[in-house]
């Protein structure tokens, strides 16, 4: 693996010193704008319980906690989990938040646990994405929403270039995600595109 691949490979699973730099960057302003845009397509109530899959540096877990009573985060990177716990330490202390290190294909939660599940800038890196979507469907409550927000339409030039550098990165168009979500059992699927940036949001419901 060359240096460039090693650096950008940390977007998939942050590790070591480079991973810590990457996770801090995930909590920065550029990702904040994308997150706020993606949150605009989700209705979140105060009594909801939410899960952020691939929680990275924990910034989106914190955003969820500002909107609902309890939020969880999962990531398979130890560096990400450590940072997420740090960012959400007060909420964890008050039993409003839990952060778990695990694989999205095998979530440590009971059936029908969450009203909201989010995934920001992460589904590109999920192995066996159909199995991951099936797991999210399992833990989502009836009437709940799963929201995916990507900084890529799946066809934009920059992301296509990065996908050739980052090992294990797979790009998805809105239609690709819609088909996968339908296969997992989701309905009421909506595809949203940003008016001026190659951003993509897909929301789906479990009836």
JSON list of C-alpha atoms in Angstrom, two decimals:
[
{"chain": "A", "resi": 1, "resn": "UNK", "atom": "CA", "xyz": [0.00, 0.00, 0.00]},
{"chain": "A", "resi": 2, "resn": "UNK", "atom": "CA", "xyz": [1.45, 3.38, -0.98]},
{"chain": "A", "resi": 3, "resn": "UNK", "atom": "CA", "xyz": [1.41, 6.40, 1.33]},
{"chain": "A", "resi": 4, "resn": "UNK", "atom": "CA", "xyz": [-1.57, 8.02, -0.40]},
{"chain": "A", "resi": 5, "resn": "UNK", "atom": "CA", "xyz": [-3.66, 4.88, -0.03]},
{"chain": "A", "resi": 6, "resn": "UNK", "atom": "CA", "xyz": [-2.64, 4.56, 3.60]},
{"chain": "A", "resi": 7, "resn": "UNK", "atom": "CA", "xyz": [-3.63, 8.16, 4.39]},
{"chain": "A", "resi": 8, "resn": "UNK", "atom": "CA", "xyz": [-7.01, 8.05, 2.67]},
{"chain": "A", "resi": 9, "resn": "UNK", "atom": "CA", "xyz": [-7.61, 4.48, 3.81]},
{"chain": "A", "resi": 10, "resn": "UNK", "atom": "CA", "xyz": [-8.12, 5.95, 7.27]},
{"chain": "A", "resi": 11, "resn": "UNK", "atom": "CA", "xyz": [-11.46, 7.29, 6.11]},
{"chain": "A", "resi": 12, "resn": "UNK", "atom": "CA", "xyz": [-12.61, 3.67, 6.01]},
{"chain": "A", "resi": 13, "resn": "UNK", "atom": "CA", "xyz": [-11.28, 2.60, 9.42]},
{"chain": "A", "resi": 14, "resn": "UNK", "atom": "CA", "xyz": [-9.31, 5.25, 11.35]},
{"chain": "A", "resi": 15, "resn": "UNK", "atom": "CA", "xyz": [-6.30, 3.74, 13.09]},
{"chain": "A", "resi": 16, "resn": "UNK", "atom": "CA", "xyz": [-3.23, 5.05, 14.92]},
{"chain": "A", "resi": 17, "resn": "UNK", "atom": "CA", "xyz": [-1.96, 8.61, 14.69]},
{"chain": "A", "resi": 18, "resn": "UNK", "atom": "CA", "xyz": [-3.31, 9.20, 11.17]},
{"chain": "A", "resi": 19, "resn": "UNK", "atom": "CA", "xyz": [-6.66, 7.87, 12.31]},
{"chain": "A", "resi": 20, "resn": "UNK", "atom": "CA", "xyz": [-6.81, 10.38, 15.17]},
{"chain": "A", "resi": 21, "resn": "UNK", "atom": "CA", "xyz": [-6.17, 13.21, 12.72]},
{"chain": "A", "resi": 22, "resn": "UNK", "atom": "CA", "xyz": [-8.85, 11.84, 10.41]},
{"chain": "A", "resi": 23, "resn": "UNK", "atom": "CA", "xyz": [-11.43, 11.53, 13.19]},
{"chain": "A", "resi": 24, "resn": "UNK", "atom": "CA", "xyz": [-10.80, 15.09, 14.34]},
{"chain": "A", "resi": 25, "resn": "UNK", "atom": "CA", "xyz": [-11.32, 16.20, 10.74]},
{"chain": "A", "resi": 26, "resn": "UNK", "atom": "CA", "xyz": [-14.64, 14.33, 10.63]},
{"chain": "A", "resi": 27, "resn": "UNK", "atom": "CA", "xyz": [-15.87, 16.63, 13.39]},
{"chain": "A", "resi": 28, "resn": "UNK", "atom": "CA", "xyz": [-14.86, 19.73, 11.44]},
{"chain": "A", "resi": 29, "resn": "UNK", "atom": "CA", "xyz": [-16.88, 22.37, 9.61]},
{"chain": "A", "resi": 30, "resn": "UNK", "atom": "CA", "xyz": [-16.97, 20.68, 6.19]},
{"chain": "A", "resi": 31, "resn": "UNK", "atom": "CA", "xyz": [-18.71, 17.62, 7.57]},
{"chain": "A", "resi": 32, "resn": "UNK", "atom": "CA", "xyz": [-20.95, 19.80, 9.74]},
{"chain": "A", "resi": 33, "resn": "UNK", "atom": "CA", "xyz": [-22.50, 21.40, 6.66]},
{"chain": "A", "resi": 34, "resn": "UNK", "atom": "CA", "xyz": [-23.20, 18.00, 5.12]},
{"chain": "A", "resi": 35, "resn": "UNK", "atom": "CA", "xyz": [-24.67, 16.73, 8.39]},
{"chain": "A", "resi": 36, "resn": "UNK", "atom": "CA", "xyz": [-27.03, 19.68, 8.81]},
{"chain": "A", "resi": 37, "resn": "UNK", "atom": "CA", "xyz": [-28.21, 19.23, 5.23]},
{"chain": "A", "resi": 38, "resn": "UNK", "atom": "CA", "xyz": [-28.86, 15.52, 5.81]},
{"chain": "A", "resi": 39, "resn": "UNK", "atom": "CA", "xyz": [-30.67, 16.12, 9.09]},
{"chain": "A", "resi": 40, "resn": "UNK", "atom": "CA", "xyz": [-33.06, 18.38, 7.22]},
{"chain": "A", "resi": 41, "resn": "UNK", "atom": "CA", "xyz": [-34.76, 15.31, 5.73]},
{"chain": "A", "resi": 42, "resn": "UNK", "atom": "CA", "xyz": [-35.48, 13.59, 9.07]},
{"chain": "A", "resi": 43, "resn": "UNK", "atom": "CA", "xyz": [-38.28, 14.29, 11.52]},
{"chain": "A", "resi": 44, "resn": "UNK", "atom": "CA", "xyz": [-36.90, 13.64, 15.01]},
{"chain": "A", "resi": 45, "resn": "UNK", "atom": "CA", "xyz": [-39.05, 13.90, 18.14]},
{"chain": "A", "resi": 46, "resn": "UNK", "atom": "CA", "xyz": [-37.81, 14.52, 21.66]},
{"chain": "A", "resi": 47, "resn": "UNK", "atom": "CA", "xyz": [-38.98, 11.08, 22.82]},
{"chain": "A", "resi": 48, "resn": "UNK", "atom": "CA", "xyz": [-37.19, 9.24, 20.01]},
{"chain": "A", "resi": 49, "resn": "UNK", "atom": "CA", "xyz": [-34.25, 6.90, 20.50]},
{"chain": "A", "resi": 50, "resn": "UNK", "atom": "CA", "xyz": [-31.65, 7.20, 17.74]},
{"chain": "A", "resi": 51, "resn": "UNK", "atom": "CA", "xyz": [-28.64, 5.28, 16.44]},
{"chain": "A", "resi": 52, "resn": "UNK", "atom": "CA", "xyz": [-25.79, 6.68, 14.34]},
{"chain": "A", "resi": 53, "resn": "UNK", "atom": "CA", "xyz": [-23.99, 3.93, 12.43]},
{"chain": "A", "resi": 54, "resn": "UNK", "atom": "CA", "xyz": [-20.35, 4.61, 11.61]},
{"chain": "A", "resi": 55, "resn": "UNK", "atom": "CA", "xyz": [-20.34, 7.41, 14.16]},
{"chain": "A", "resi": 56, "resn": "UNK", "atom": "CA", "xyz": [-16.74, 8.48, 13.49]},
{"chain": "A", "resi": 57, "resn": "UNK", "atom": "CA", "xyz": [-15.77, 11.31, 15.82]},
{"chain": "A", "resi": 58, "resn": "UNK", "atom": "CA", "xyz": [-19.18, 11.43, 17.50]},
{"chain": "A", "resi": 59, "resn": "UNK", "atom": "CA", "xyz": [-20.31, 14.83, 16.21]},
{"chain": "A", "resi": 60, "resn": "UNK", "atom": "CA", "xyz": [-23.51, 13.46, 14.71]},
{"chain": "A", "resi": 61, "resn": "UNK", "atom": "CA", "xyz": [-24.33, 11.55, 17.88]},
{"chain": "A", "resi": 62, "resn": "UNK", "atom": "CA", "xyz": [-24.08, 14.89, 19.67]},
{"chain": "A", "resi": 63, "resn": "UNK", "atom": "CA", "xyz": [-26.40, 16.46, 17.08]},
{"chain": "A", "resi": 64, "resn": "UNK", "atom": "CA", "xyz": [-28.90, 13.67, 17.66]},
{"chain": "A", "resi": 65, "resn": "UNK", "atom": "CA", "xyz": [-28.72, 14.24, 21.42]},
{"chain": "A", "resi": 66, "resn": "UNK", "atom": "CA", "xyz": [-29.74, 17.86, 20.83]},
{"chain": "A", "resi": 67, "resn": "UNK", "atom": "CA", "xyz": [-32.90, 16.60, 19.13]},
{"chain": "A", "resi": 68, "resn": "UNK", "atom": "CA", "xyz": [-33.93, 13.51, 21.14]},
{"chain": "A", "resi": 69, "resn": "UNK", "atom": "CA", "xyz": [-33.69, 12.02, 24.61]},
{"chain": "A", "resi": 70, "resn": "UNK", "atom": "CA", "xyz": [-31.25, 9.20, 23.91]},
{"chain": "A", "resi": 71, "resn": "UNK", "atom": "CA", "xyz": [-28.76, 8.45, 21.15]},
{"chain": "A", "resi": 72, "resn": "UNK", "atom": "CA", "xyz": [-26.37, 5.60, 20.49]},
{"chain": "A", "resi": 73, "resn": "UNK", "atom": "CA", "xyz": [-23.35, 5.37, 18.23]},
{"chain": "A", "resi": 74, "resn": "UNK", "atom": "CA", "xyz": [-21.51, 2.43, 16.72]},
{"chain": "A", "resi": 75, "resn": "UNK", "atom": "CA", "xyz": [-18.24, 2.20, 14.84]},
{"chain": "A", "resi": 76, "resn": "UNK", "atom": "CA", "xyz": [-15.78, -0.61, 14.20]},
{"chain": "A", "resi": 77, "resn": "UNK", "atom": "CA", "xyz": [-12.79, 1.68, 14.66]},
{"chain": "A", "resi": 78, "resn": "UNK", "atom": "CA", "xyz": [-11.38, 1.83, 18.19]},
{"chain": "A", "resi": 79, "resn": "UNK", "atom": "CA", "xyz": [-10.03, 5.33, 17.48]},
{"chain": "A", "resi": 80, "resn": "UNK", "atom": "CA", "xyz": [-13.50, 6.52, 16.45]},
{"chain": "A", "resi": 81, "resn": "UNK", "atom": "CA", "xyz": [-15.19, 4.97, 19.47]},
{"chain": "A", "resi": 82, "resn": "UNK", "atom": "CA", "xyz": [-12.69, 6.60, 21.84]},
{"chain": "A", "resi": 83, "resn": "UNK", "atom": "CA", "xyz": [-13.25, 10.01, 20.25]},
{"chain": "A", "resi": 84, "resn": "UNK", "atom": "CA", "xyz": [-17.03, 9.61, 20.21]},
{"chain": "A", "resi": 85, "resn": "UNK", "atom": "CA", "xyz": [-17.04, 8.76, 23.90]},
{"chain": "A", "resi": 86, "resn": "UNK", "atom": "CA", "xyz": [-14.92, 11.83, 24.61]},
{"chain": "A", "resi": 87, "resn": "UNK", "atom": "CA", "xyz": [-17.19, 14.16, 22.61]},
{"chain": "A", "resi": 88, "resn": "UNK", "atom": "CA", "xyz": [-20.33, 12.78, 24.27]},
{"chain": "A", "resi": 89, "resn": "UNK", "atom": "CA", "xyz": [-18.91, 12.17, 27.75]},
{"chain": "A", "resi": 90, "resn": "UNK", "atom": "CA", "xyz": [-21.52, 14.25, 29.58]},
{"chain": "A", "resi": 91, "resn": "UNK", "atom": "CA", "xyz": [-24.44, 12.50, 27.89]},
{"chain": "A", "resi": 92, "resn": "UNK", "atom": "CA", "xyz": [-22.86, 9.10, 28.59]},
{"chain": "A", "resi": 93, "resn": "UNK", "atom": "CA", "xyz": [-22.50, 10.06, 32.26]},
{"chain": "A", "resi": 94, "resn": "UNK", "atom": "CA", "xyz": [-26.20, 11.01, 32.34]},
{"chain": "A", "resi": 95, "resn": "UNK", "atom": "CA", "xyz": [-27.26, 7.72, 30.71]},
{"chain": "A", "resi": 96, "resn": "UNK", "atom": "CA", "xyz": [-28.46, 9.49, 27.57]},
{"chain": "A", "resi": 97, "resn": "UNK", "atom": "CA", "xyz": [-25.82, 8.00, 25.28]},
{"chain": "A", "resi": 98, "resn": "UNK", "atom": "CA", "xyz": [-23.96, 4.77, 24.58]},
{"chain": "A", "resi": 99, "resn": "UNK", "atom": "CA", "xyz": [-21.11, 4.20, 22.12]},
{"chain": "A", "resi": 100, "resn": "UNK", "atom": "CA", "xyz": [-20.28, 0.67, 21.01]},
{"chain": "A", "resi": 101, "resn": "UNK", "atom": "CA", "xyz": [-17.44, -0.79, 18.99]},
{"chain": "A", "resi": 102, "resn": "UNK", "atom": "CA", "xyz": [-18.98, -3.31, 16.63]},
{"chain": "A", "resi": 103, "resn": "UNK", "atom": "CA", "xyz": [-19.71, -4.23, 13.02]},
{"chain": "A", "resi": 104, "resn": "UNK", "atom": "CA", "xyz": [-22.90, -2.88, 11.46]},
{"chain": "A", "resi": 105, "resn": "UNK", "atom": "CA", "xyz": [-23.59, -6.39, 10.16]},
{"chain": "A", "resi": 106, "resn": "UNK", "atom": "CA", "xyz": [-24.02, -7.61, 13.74]},
{"chain": "A", "resi": 107, "resn": "UNK", "atom": "CA", "xyz": [-25.56, -4.92, 15.94]},
{"chain": "A", "resi": 108, "resn": "UNK", "atom": "CA", "xyz": [-25.67, -5.52, 19.72]},
{"chain": "A", "resi": 109, "resn": "UNK", "atom": "CA", "xyz": [-29.26, -4.33, 20.08]},
{"chain": "A", "resi": 110, "resn": "UNK", "atom": "CA", "xyz": [-32.67, -5.95, 20.42]},
{"chain": "A", "resi": 111, "resn": "UNK", "atom": "CA", "xyz": [-35.25, -5.94, 17.65]},
{"chain": "A", "resi": 112, "resn": "UNK", "atom": "CA", "xyz": [-37.29, -2.73, 17.38]},
{"chain": "A", "resi": 113, "resn": "UNK", "atom": "CA", "xyz": [-34.89, -0.61, 19.47]},
{"chain": "A", "resi": 114, "resn": "UNK", "atom": "CA", "xyz": [-34.74, 2.68, 17.53]},
{"chain": "A", "resi": 115, "resn": "UNK", "atom": "CA", "xyz": [-37.03, 5.27, 15.96]},
{"chain": "A", "resi": 116, "resn": "UNK", "atom": "CA", "xyz": [-34.20, 6.81, 13.93]},
{"chain": "A", "resi": 117, "resn": "UNK", "atom": "CA", "xyz": [-31.06, 5.30, 12.38]},
{"chain": "A", "resi": 118, "resn": "UNK", "atom": "CA", "xyz": [-28.56, 7.50, 10.55]},
{"chain": "A", "resi": 119, "resn": "UNK", "atom": "CA", "xyz": [-25.49, 6.80, 8.45]},
{"chain": "A", "resi": 120, "resn": "UNK", "atom": "CA", "xyz": [-23.32, 9.75, 7.41]},
{"chain": "A", "resi": 121, "resn": "UNK", "atom": "CA", "xyz": [-20.43, 9.28, 4.98]},
{"chain": "A", "resi": 122, "resn": "UNK", "atom": "CA", "xyz": [-20.05, 5.61, 5.84]},
{"chain": "A", "resi": 123, "resn": "UNK", "atom": "CA", "xyz": [-22.04, 3.17, 3.67]},
{"chain": "A", "resi": 124, "resn": "UNK", "atom": "CA", "xyz": [-19.27, 3.29, 1.04]},
{"chain": "A", "resi": 125, "resn": "UNK", "atom": "CA", "xyz": [-17.19, 1.14, 3.36]},
{"chain": "A", "resi": 126, "resn": "UNK", "atom": "CA", "xyz": [-19.75, -1.41, 4.55]},
{"chain": "A", "resi": 127, "resn": "UNK", "atom": "CA", "xyz": [-18.94, -4.96, 3.55]},
{"chain": "A", "resi": 128, "resn": "UNK", "atom": "CA", "xyz": [-22.00, -7.09, 2.75]},
{"chain": "A", "resi": 129, "resn": "UNK", "atom": "CA", "xyz": [-24.15, -3.96, 2.63]},
{"chain": "A", "resi": 130, "resn": "UNK", "atom": "CA", "xyz": [-27.30, -6.03, 2.10]},
{"chain": "A", "resi": 131, "resn": "UNK", "atom": "CA", "xyz": [-26.66, -7.78, 5.42]},
{"chain": "A", "resi": 132, "resn": "UNK", "atom": "CA", "xyz": [-25.96, -4.42, 7.11]},
{"chain": "A", "resi": 133, "resn": "UNK", "atom": "CA", "xyz": [-29.25, -2.99, 5.82]},
{"chain": "A", "resi": 134, "resn": "UNK", "atom": "CA", "xyz": [-31.08, -6.09, 7.06]},
{"chain": "A", "resi": 135, "resn": "UNK", "atom": "CA", "xyz": [-29.59, -5.54, 10.53]},
{"chain": "A", "resi": 136, "resn": "UNK", "atom": "CA", "xyz": [-30.69, -1.91, 10.55]},
{"chain": "A", "resi": 137, "resn": "UNK", "atom": "CA", "xyz": [-34.18, -2.98, 9.49]},
{"chain": "A", "resi": 138, "resn": "UNK", "atom": "CA", "xyz": [-34.21, -5.45, 12.41]},
{"chain": "A", "resi": 139, "resn": "UNK", "atom": "CA", "xyz": [-33.34, -2.88, 15.09]},
{"chain": "A", "resi": 140, "resn": "UNK", "atom": "CA", "xyz": [-35.59, -0.15, 13.68]},
{"chain": "A", "resi": 141, "resn": "UNK", "atom": "CA", "xyz": [-39.08, 0.18, 15.12]},
{"chain": "A", "resi": 142, "resn": "UNK", "atom": "CA", "xyz": [-42.21, 0.10, 12.98]},
{"chain": "A", "resi": 143, "resn": "UNK", "atom": "CA", "xyz": [-42.73, 3.60, 11.62]},
{"chain": "A", "resi": 144, "resn": "UNK", "atom": "CA", "xyz": [-39.04, 4.41, 12.08]},
{"chain": "A", "resi": 145, "resn": "UNK", "atom": "CA", "xyz": [-36.73, 6.11, 9.60]},
{"chain": "A", "resi": 146, "resn": "UNK", "atom": "CA", "xyz": [-33.33, 5.15, 8.22]},
{"chain": "A", "resi": 147, "resn": "UNK", "atom": "CA", "xyz": [-31.42, 8.07, 6.68]},
{"chain": "A", "resi": 148, "resn": "UNK", "atom": "CA", "xyz": [-28.25, 7.80, 4.58]},
{"chain": "A", "resi": 149, "resn": "UNK", "atom": "CA", "xyz": [-26.25, 10.93, 3.75]},
{"chain": "A", "resi": 150, "resn": "UNK", "atom": "CA", "xyz": [-23.27, 10.78, 1.39]},
{"chain": "A", "resi": 151, "resn": "UNK", "atom": "CA", "xyz": [-20.92, 13.42, 0.06]},
{"chain": "A", "resi": 152, "resn": "UNK", "atom": "CA", "xyz": [-21.16, 11.68, -3.29]},
{"chain": "A", "resi": 153, "resn": "UNK", "atom": "CA", "xyz": [-23.84, 10.94, -5.86]},
{"chain": "A", "resi": 154, "resn": "UNK", "atom": "CA", "xyz": [-21.93, 7.79, -6.75]},
{"chain": "A", "resi": 155, "resn": "UNK", "atom": "CA", "xyz": [-20.86, 9.23, -10.08]},
{"chain": "A", "resi": 156, "resn": "UNK", "atom": "CA", "xyz": [-19.11, 12.51, -9.30]},
{"chain": "A", "resi": 157, "resn": "UNK", "atom": "CA", "xyz": [-15.55, 12.73, -10.58]},
{"chain": "A", "resi": 158, "resn": "UNK", "atom": "CA", "xyz": [-13.84, 13.34, -7.21]},
{"chain": "A", "resi": 159, "resn": "UNK", "atom": "CA", "xyz": [-15.42, 10.35, -5.50]},
{"chain": "A", "resi": 160, "resn": "UNK", "atom": "CA", "xyz": [-14.73, 8.06, -8.44]},
{"chain": "A", "resi": 161, "resn": "UNK", "atom": "CA", "xyz": [-11.07, 9.07, -8.21]},
{"chain": "A", "resi": 162, "resn": "UNK", "atom": "CA", "xyz": [-10.95, 8.41, -4.45]},
{"chain": "A", "resi": 163, "resn": "UNK", "atom": "CA", "xyz": [-12.67, 5.05, -4.84]},
{"chain": "A", "resi": 164, "resn": "UNK", "atom": "CA", "xyz": [-9.69, 3.92, -6.90]},
{"chain": "A", "resi": 165, "resn": "UNK", "atom": "CA", "xyz": [-7.30, 4.94, -4.11]},
{"chain": "A", "resi": 166, "resn": "UNK", "atom": "CA", "xyz": [-9.19, 3.74, -1.03]},
{"chain": "A", "resi": 167, "resn": "UNK", "atom": "CA", "xyz": [-9.27, -0.01, -0.64]},
{"chain": "A", "resi": 168, "resn": "UNK", "atom": "CA", "xyz": [-12.77, -1.36, -0.01]},
{"chain": "A", "resi": 169, "resn": "UNK", "atom": "CA", "xyz": [-14.64, 1.80, -1.03]},
{"chain": "A", "resi": 170, "resn": "UNK", "atom": "CA", "xyz": [-17.81, 1.25, -3.05]},
{"chain": "A", "resi": 171, "resn": "UNK", "atom": "CA", "xyz": [-19.85, 4.08, -4.55]},
{"chain": "A", "resi": 172, "resn": "UNK", "atom": "CA", "xyz": [-23.65, 4.02, -4.71]},
{"chain": "A", "resi": 173, "resn": "UNK", "atom": "CA", "xyz": [-26.13, 6.12, -6.63]},
{"chain": "A", "resi": 174, "resn": "UNK", "atom": "CA", "xyz": [-29.49, 6.97, -5.16]},
{"chain": "A", "resi": 175, "resn": "UNK", "atom": "CA", "xyz": [-31.10, 4.25, -7.27]},
{"chain": "A", "resi": 176, "resn": "UNK", "atom": "CA", "xyz": [-28.49, 1.73, -6.11]},
{"chain": "A", "resi": 177, "resn": "UNK", "atom": "CA", "xyz": [-29.34, 2.48, -2.48]},
{"chain": "A", "resi": 178, "resn": "UNK", "atom": "CA", "xyz": [-33.08, 2.44, -3.18]},
{"chain": "A", "resi": 179, "resn": "UNK", "atom": "CA", "xyz": [-32.84, -1.06, -4.65]},
{"chain": "A", "resi": 180, "resn": "UNK", "atom": "CA", "xyz": [-30.78, -2.32, -1.70]},
{"chain": "A", "resi": 181, "resn": "UNK", "atom": "CA", "xyz": [-33.17, -0.78, 0.82]},
{"chain": "A", "resi": 182, "resn": "UNK", "atom": "CA", "xyz": [-36.21, -2.28, -0.89]},
{"chain": "A", "resi": 183, "resn": "UNK", "atom": "CA", "xyz": [-34.52, -5.67, -0.81]},
{"chain": "A", "resi": 184, "resn": "UNK", "atom": "CA", "xyz": [-34.07, -5.29, 2.97]},
{"chain": "A", "resi": 185, "resn": "UNK", "atom": "CA", "xyz": [-37.77, -4.52, 3.41]},
{"chain": "A", "resi": 186, "resn": "UNK", "atom": "CA", "xyz": [-37.82, -0.72, 3.58]},
{"chain": "A", "resi": 187, "resn": "UNK", "atom": "CA", "xyz": [-40.59, 1.35, 1.98]},
{"chain": "A", "resi": 188, "resn": "UNK", "atom": "CA", "xyz": [-41.40, 5.02, 1.31]},
{"chain": "A", "resi": 189, "resn": "UNK", "atom": "CA", "xyz": [-37.90, 5.56, -0.04]},
{"chain": "A", "resi": 190, "resn": "UNK", "atom": "CA", "xyz": [-37.02, 9.11, -1.03]},
{"chain": "A", "resi": 191, "resn": "UNK", "atom": "CA", "xyz": [-33.89, 10.27, -2.87]},
{"chain": "A", "resi": 192, "resn": "UNK", "atom": "CA", "xyz": [-32.68, 13.84, -2.32]},
{"chain": "A", "resi": 193, "resn": "UNK", "atom": "CA", "xyz": [-29.91, 15.60, -4.24]},
{"chain": "A", "resi": 194, "resn": "UNK", "atom": "CA", "xyz": [-28.24, 18.87, -3.27]},
{"chain": "A", "resi": 195, "resn": "UNK", "atom": "CA", "xyz": [-28.92, 21.68, -5.71]},
{"chain": "A", "resi": 196, "resn": "UNK", "atom": "CA", "xyz": [-25.28, 22.65, -6.20]},
{"chain": "A", "resi": 197, "resn": "UNK", "atom": "CA", "xyz": [-23.06, 19.97, -4.62]},
{"chain": "A", "resi": 198, "resn": "UNK", "atom": "CA", "xyz": [-22.70, 16.25, -5.34]},
{"chain": "A", "resi": 199, "resn": "UNK", "atom": "CA", "xyz": [-24.42, 15.38, -2.06]},
{"chain": "A", "resi": 200, "resn": "UNK", "atom": "CA", "xyz": [-26.95, 12.59, -1.72]},
{"chain": "A", "resi": 201, "resn": "UNK", "atom": "CA", "xyz": [-29.52, 11.74, 0.94]},
{"chain": "A", "resi": 202, "resn": "UNK", "atom": "CA", "xyz": [-31.77, 8.71, 0.91]},
{"chain": "A", "resi": 203, "resn": "UNK", "atom": "CA", "xyz": [-34.47, 8.18, 3.53]},
{"chain": "A", "resi": 204, "resn": "UNK", "atom": "CA", "xyz": [-36.49, 5.00, 4.03]},
{"chain": "A", "resi": 205, "resn": "UNK", "atom": "CA", "xyz": [-39.14, 3.80, 6.46]},
{"chain": "A", "resi": 206, "resn": "UNK", "atom": "CA", "xyz": [-40.01, 0.54, 8.15]},
{"chain": "A", "resi": 207, "resn": "UNK", "atom": "CA", "xyz": [-43.79, 0.10, 8.17]}
]
